[in-house]
Amino acid sequence: MSLKVVKRPGRETLYVRGTIGGQSIYESTGTNNQKQAEAYRAKRETELWQESVYGKRAVITFDRAAAAYLAATQRSATTITHIERLLAHFKGKKINTIKQQDLDGAYSAILTAGNEAKAATKIRAVLTPLRAILEFSAIRGWCDKPAFERPKVEQVRMQFLRPEEATSLVNEAAPHIRPLLVFLIATGCRMSEALELDWQDVDLDGARAVVWQKQGNERHIDLPKVVLIALRGIPWRDGRVFRPAVKRRDRNGIMRWAVGESYSDTNRTGGGQIKSAWAFANRRAGLPGSERVWTPKNEKWPKRQFVPDMSPHCLRHTFATWHYCAYKDLLKLKEDGGWQTITMVTRYAKKMPDHYREQILQWWGYTDWPEIEYCVPYPGQEVETQGK
């Protein structure tokens, strides 16, 4: 039996109905145009006959596989964006025909710099999401497990702070993010873990906190003394520990602090939430960076912006290099930092000279640091009266 285009009472959209290879079909064509509906019917009928003879791997297209992949579980906004670009390129292509040459073509078609794009960009924006969808499909028997050549990523210099640089960075930062920077440096938490930290998961008396990793696993972290004095000065004890704060004038013209409930949700792609404050602190602390100059669209004069060489994630590198310098224990570093394998932490070994060991221990053990104690403003506080 073949498929037929039929009408459904009360609906303008046309449907196809019939049985192919013992499989009953009744689905929308997505159109009310008879000619387009017939084209859909012919295409679907061919697919279904091929599927009945050769199996699903002969007919599953990339768009169908991508739809199933997205429906299987919640994906991040970044992942969805990458997949949408892949869909525009691979739409209608059978997944069992996607080979290395197709991947090379995707680099050229999707990336702004094409095949000249950096290896890390190729991996992040094209190879990783494509491989994820094809591996998802292979598990379901729709195609073979993908085998692609991985672009070679150039090794970049690992960046981290020395103790005096870390102190300068914290002191020169805006008051409301100083405790956050101290927390990141002294615990090695990822930005997403820190920004999602809730007071109910913090035990100041026991010097312990619980953070949640991106894999959904909880991780217990010890809080050094310097973190405790920074957290104790935060003027709220419920909800998120670290919150955004901006200066605003009230109706009487008085400058006050407006404090948010939490930082914006970026689907755990942390770092951008404190972009301006991070650049400000780096510039004030004299840390390396460059000046970006550009002229916005429809504007006459160029704008300038300081772009630091380091990102907030470098504070995690700082924690790791300090940790190994202090303890010389890779297994302890792996556990304390929440890394999955020893291999991932070996790169931090011997990065920080032993000369800094006493300075590191002193930094973690600070109990008197006026610049980080009671520096976070409470909501509505006058800017001029900030402080204990």
XYZ file of C-alpha atoms in Angstrom:
388
model
C 0.000 0.000 0.000
C 1.234 3.491 -0.810
C 0.745 6.851 0.911
C -2.060 9.238 0.015
C -2.506 12.941 0.656
C -5.614 13.468 2.771
C -7.456 16.280 4.480
C -8.231 16.337 8.180
C -11.591 17.816 9.220
C -11.216 21.324 10.571
C -7.575 21.640 9.485
C -6.106 23.421 6.475
C -2.828 21.498 6.650
C -2.695 18.395 4.463
C -1.641 14.983 5.807
C -0.258 11.739 4.385
C -1.789 8.407 5.365
C -1.043 4.815 4.456
C 1.019 1.744 5.254
C 4.553 1.049 4.040
C 6.280 -2.231 4.836
C 3.753 -2.972 7.556
C 4.281 0.440 9.195
C 1.175 2.607 9.570
C 1.798 6.260 8.696
C -0.340 9.302 9.459
C 1.589 12.557 9.618
C 1.401 16.213 8.658
C 2.984 17.457 5.452
C 3.443 20.885 7.010
C 1.658 22.622 4.126
C -1.811 23.260 2.689
C -0.480 23.435 -0.866
C -1.517 20.332 -2.836
C 1.574 20.333 -5.052
C 3.978 20.659 -2.125
C 2.067 17.998 -0.197
C 2.427 15.576 -3.138
C 6.162 16.241 -3.247
C 6.360 15.495 0.482
C 4.343 12.302 -0.015
C 6.652 11.056 -2.768
C 9.777 11.794 -0.747
C 8.417 10.194 2.442
C 7.199 7.143 0.569
C 10.654 6.593 -0.916
C 12.292 7.007 2.497
C 9.908 4.575 4.145
C 10.375 1.924 1.448
C 14.157 2.245 1.781
C 13.855 2.008 5.550
C 11.703 -1.111 5.328
C 14.235 -2.803 3.037
C 17.605 -1.508 4.282
C 16.843 -0.287 7.816
C 16.825 3.140 9.441
C 20.495 3.855 8.817
C 19.687 4.125 5.115
C 17.212 6.984 5.548
C 17.851 8.955 8.758
C 18.849 12.507 7.847
C 20.964 14.886 9.869
C 18.017 17.136 10.701
C 16.032 14.184 12.089
C 19.045 13.009 14.091
C 19.677 16.526 15.407
C 16.034 16.882 16.437
C 16.219 13.599 18.351
C 19.484 14.662 19.991
C 18.002 17.978 21.152
C 14.840 16.298 22.410
C 16.746 13.675 24.424
C 17.879 16.102 27.122
C 18.299 19.804 27.795
C 21.191 21.343 25.884
C 22.977 24.632 26.547
C 22.204 27.743 24.514
C 25.703 27.588 23.034
C 25.221 23.976 21.924
C 21.878 24.824 20.326
C 23.465 27.718 18.419
C 26.206 25.457 17.047
C 23.662 22.799 16.047
C 21.470 25.354 14.258
C 24.458 26.282 12.092
C 25.165 22.625 11.392
C 21.512 22.112 10.443
C 21.672 24.891 7.881
C 24.619 23.114 6.262
C 23.686 19.418 6.600
C 19.875 19.631 6.328
C 18.516 16.688 4.350
C 21.844 14.829 4.242
C 21.780 11.208 5.404
C 23.911 10.812 8.495
C 25.513 7.571 7.337
C 27.090 9.490 4.435
C 28.792 12.216 6.505
C 32.543 11.683 6.194
C 35.767 13.660 6.705
C 35.359 15.615 3.474
C 31.922 16.718 4.623
C 33.409 17.932 7.902
C 36.051 19.893 5.993
C 33.288 21.451 3.921
C 31.408 22.392 7.080
C 34.433 24.279 8.374
C 34.495 26.346 5.188
C 30.749 26.959 5.112
C 30.033 27.628 8.789
C 33.063 29.412 10.224
C 33.805 33.054 9.436
C 37.452 32.273 8.730
C 36.571 28.993 7.011
C 39.356 26.427 6.935
C 41.735 29.126 8.162
C 39.917 29.273 11.511
C 41.863 28.323 14.614
C 41.827 24.651 15.529
C 40.106 25.376 18.842
C 37.298 27.182 16.996
C 36.854 24.287 14.569
C 36.633 21.825 17.438
C 34.286 23.916 19.569
C 31.868 25.151 16.907
C 31.776 22.284 14.388
C 33.541 19.036 15.262
C 32.303 18.600 18.845
C 28.561 19.146 18.195
C 28.689 17.131 14.953
C 30.452 14.233 16.639
C 27.974 14.339 19.544
C 24.987 13.988 17.202
C 26.585 11.194 15.175
C 27.637 9.263 18.289
C 24.095 9.686 19.635
C 22.847 8.262 16.323
C 25.380 5.414 16.276
C 24.170 4.215 19.682
C 20.680 3.942 18.178
C 21.906 2.032 15.137
C 21.288 4.846 12.675
C 24.901 5.116 11.490
C 28.417 3.908 12.207
C 30.427 5.514 14.993
C 32.030 8.650 13.525
C 35.760 8.798 12.850
C 37.108 12.276 12.138
C 40.534 13.869 12.095
C 40.903 16.229 15.048
C 42.535 19.586 14.252
C 45.820 20.019 16.083
C 45.509 22.676 18.765
C 48.571 24.795 19.407
C 49.663 24.740 23.021
C 49.216 28.127 24.675
C 51.092 29.429 27.659
C 49.274 28.715 30.895
C 48.604 31.944 32.753
C 48.410 32.277 36.513
C 49.051 34.866 39.205
C 51.778 35.135 41.791
C 50.586 35.919 45.327
C 51.421 39.641 45.147
C 49.623 39.924 41.790
C 46.557 38.182 43.218
C 46.507 40.614 46.142
C 46.749 43.588 43.802
C 43.976 42.234 41.572
C 41.617 41.819 44.532
C 42.403 45.216 46.052
C 41.893 47.047 42.752
C 38.602 45.294 41.940
C 35.170 46.794 42.522
C 34.199 46.162 46.172
C 31.286 43.834 45.412
C 33.411 41.301 43.476
C 36.403 41.182 45.832
C 34.991 38.251 47.867
C 34.209 36.432 44.606
C 37.792 36.815 43.375
C 39.171 35.645 46.723
C 36.829 32.644 46.619
C 37.918 31.688 43.087
C 41.635 32.050 43.820
C 41.581 30.181 47.129
C 39.186 27.333 46.227
C 39.784 26.769 42.516
C 36.054 26.695 41.822
C 34.846 27.217 38.296
C 33.038 30.499 37.703
C 29.725 28.693 37.194
C 30.142 26.802 40.471
C 30.854 30.024 42.354
C 28.052 32.108 40.853
C 25.513 29.354 41.553
C 26.661 28.906 45.165
C 23.771 29.299 47.608
C 24.080 30.261 51.251
C 22.295 27.074 52.299
C 25.320 25.179 50.961
C 27.851 27.217 52.952
C 28.957 26.301 56.487
C 31.081 29.175 57.774
C 31.611 27.571 61.185
C 32.713 24.294 59.610
C 34.677 26.082 56.851
C 33.030 23.974 54.149
C 30.859 24.598 51.086
C 29.111 22.397 48.537
C 29.205 23.354 44.865
C 27.676 21.610 41.885
C 29.756 20.606 38.891
C 28.538 20.893 35.312
C 28.101 17.090 35.248
C 25.521 17.461 38.028
C 27.795 16.064 40.747
C 28.203 17.778 44.099
C 31.663 18.690 45.308
C 32.623 19.521 48.889
C 35.303 22.190 49.220
C 37.242 23.409 52.233
C 37.228 27.160 52.823
C 40.592 28.706 53.782
C 40.654 31.456 56.396
C 40.945 34.200 53.785
C 37.695 33.013 52.186
C 35.916 32.958 55.541
C 36.722 36.596 56.324
C 35.600 37.610 52.829
C 32.292 35.720 53.063
C 31.477 36.850 56.599
C 31.358 40.446 55.421
C 28.624 39.805 52.845
C 25.447 41.465 54.229
C 22.907 38.751 53.312
C 22.586 35.121 54.348
C 20.041 33.633 51.966
C 19.892 33.005 48.238
C 22.964 33.347 46.072
C 26.195 34.201 47.841
C 27.665 36.301 45.033
C 25.421 38.897 43.388
C 25.798 41.719 40.870
C 25.762 45.311 42.113
C 25.576 48.620 40.239
C 25.485 52.263 41.274
C 22.220 54.106 40.608
C 20.733 57.418 41.665
C 17.455 57.350 43.544
C 14.627 59.832 43.027
C 16.427 62.295 45.297
C 19.615 62.130 43.290
C 21.501 60.115 45.910
C 23.853 57.484 44.507
C 23.002 54.065 45.944
C 23.903 50.439 45.340
C 21.355 48.298 43.502
C 22.021 44.619 44.208
C 20.555 41.844 42.045
C 19.327 38.438 43.193
C 21.841 36.567 41.052
C 24.090 36.859 38.047
C 22.558 36.177 34.649
C 22.178 32.550 33.645
C 24.647 31.722 30.877
C 24.081 27.963 30.956
C 27.298 27.473 32.944
C 29.530 29.173 30.389
C 30.921 31.378 33.149
C 33.187 34.406 32.939
C 31.214 36.911 30.897
C 29.033 37.950 33.831
C 31.881 39.979 35.358
C 33.559 40.987 32.094
C 33.641 44.741 32.758
C 34.603 44.417 36.424
C 37.306 41.905 35.498
C 38.834 44.205 32.876
C 38.691 47.149 35.313
C 40.495 45.206 38.051
C 43.171 43.914 35.672
C 43.878 47.381 34.293
C 44.024 48.970 37.748
C 46.315 46.192 38.997
C 48.725 46.730 36.103
C 48.247 43.236 34.716
C 48.984 42.692 31.000
C 46.414 43.341 28.316
C 45.783 45.225 25.096
C 43.579 48.079 23.992
C 40.795 47.356 21.562
C 39.818 50.274 19.330
C 36.697 50.202 17.181
C 34.076 52.530 15.749
C 30.489 51.439 16.429
C 28.059 51.371 13.536
C 26.528 54.784 12.747
C 28.931 56.537 15.125
C 31.690 58.975 14.213
C 34.219 58.558 16.991
C 36.084 55.372 17.895
C 35.775 53.685 21.281
C 38.558 52.161 23.323
C 38.388 49.180 25.656
C 41.045 47.431 27.736
C 41.138 43.692 27.051
C 43.115 41.748 29.691
C 45.366 38.915 28.585
C 43.964 36.691 31.325
C 40.398 35.462 31.704
C 38.626 34.704 35.012
C 39.330 31.010 34.349
C 43.018 31.780 34.921
C 42.155 32.024 38.617
C 41.511 28.263 38.510
C 44.981 27.839 36.999
C 46.292 30.047 39.799
C 44.705 27.822 42.450
C 46.146 24.687 40.844
C 49.702 26.008 40.523
C 49.614 27.309 44.092
C 48.175 24.034 45.374
C 50.939 21.926 43.841
C 53.604 24.365 45.011
C 52.259 24.091 48.567
C 51.541 20.344 48.781
C 53.374 18.585 45.908
C 50.466 16.114 45.748
C 48.741 15.575 42.387
C 46.077 13.257 43.817
C 45.095 15.837 46.436
C 45.026 18.528 43.732
C 42.755 16.370 41.583
C 40.321 15.822 44.458
C 40.394 19.373 45.844
C 39.974 20.940 42.407
C 37.347 18.561 41.062
C 39.297 17.348 38.034
C 38.341 13.967 36.591
C 41.775 12.494 35.926
C 45.359 12.805 37.121
C 46.385 13.575 33.546
C 44.379 16.786 33.661
C 46.339 18.111 36.643
C 49.876 17.038 35.736
C 50.322 20.179 33.642
C 50.204 22.260 36.827
C 53.198 20.503 38.366
C 56.361 22.592 38.812
C 54.820 25.729 37.298
C 55.182 27.814 40.469
C 58.711 28.020 41.963
C 59.121 26.765 45.532
C 60.183 30.297 46.471
C 56.492 31.265 46.654
C 55.342 28.469 48.974
C 55.376 30.543 52.169
C 53.645 33.452 50.418
C 50.907 31.103 49.193
C 50.303 29.630 52.630
C 50.233 33.127 54.084
C 47.714 34.237 51.425
C 45.347 31.371 52.217
C 45.731 32.028 55.937
C 44.971 35.769 55.998
C 42.645 36.716 58.863
C 43.166 40.469 58.595
C 42.628 42.048 55.190
C 40.603 45.290 55.470
C 40.016 45.611 51.718
C 37.950 42.403 51.592
C 36.196 42.614 54.963
C 32.674 44.048 54.878
C 33.331 45.541 51.446
C 30.151 44.266 49.765
C 27.343 46.858 49.806
C 23.860 46.025 51.014
C 20.899 46.853 48.729
C 20.106 50.566 48.807
C 23.299 51.523 50.638
C 24.647 54.966 49.822
C 27.827 54.687 47.814
C 29.605 57.317 49.913
C 28.927 55.515 53.207
C 30.079 52.059 52.114
C 32.240 50.256 54.668
C 31.873 48.751 58.078
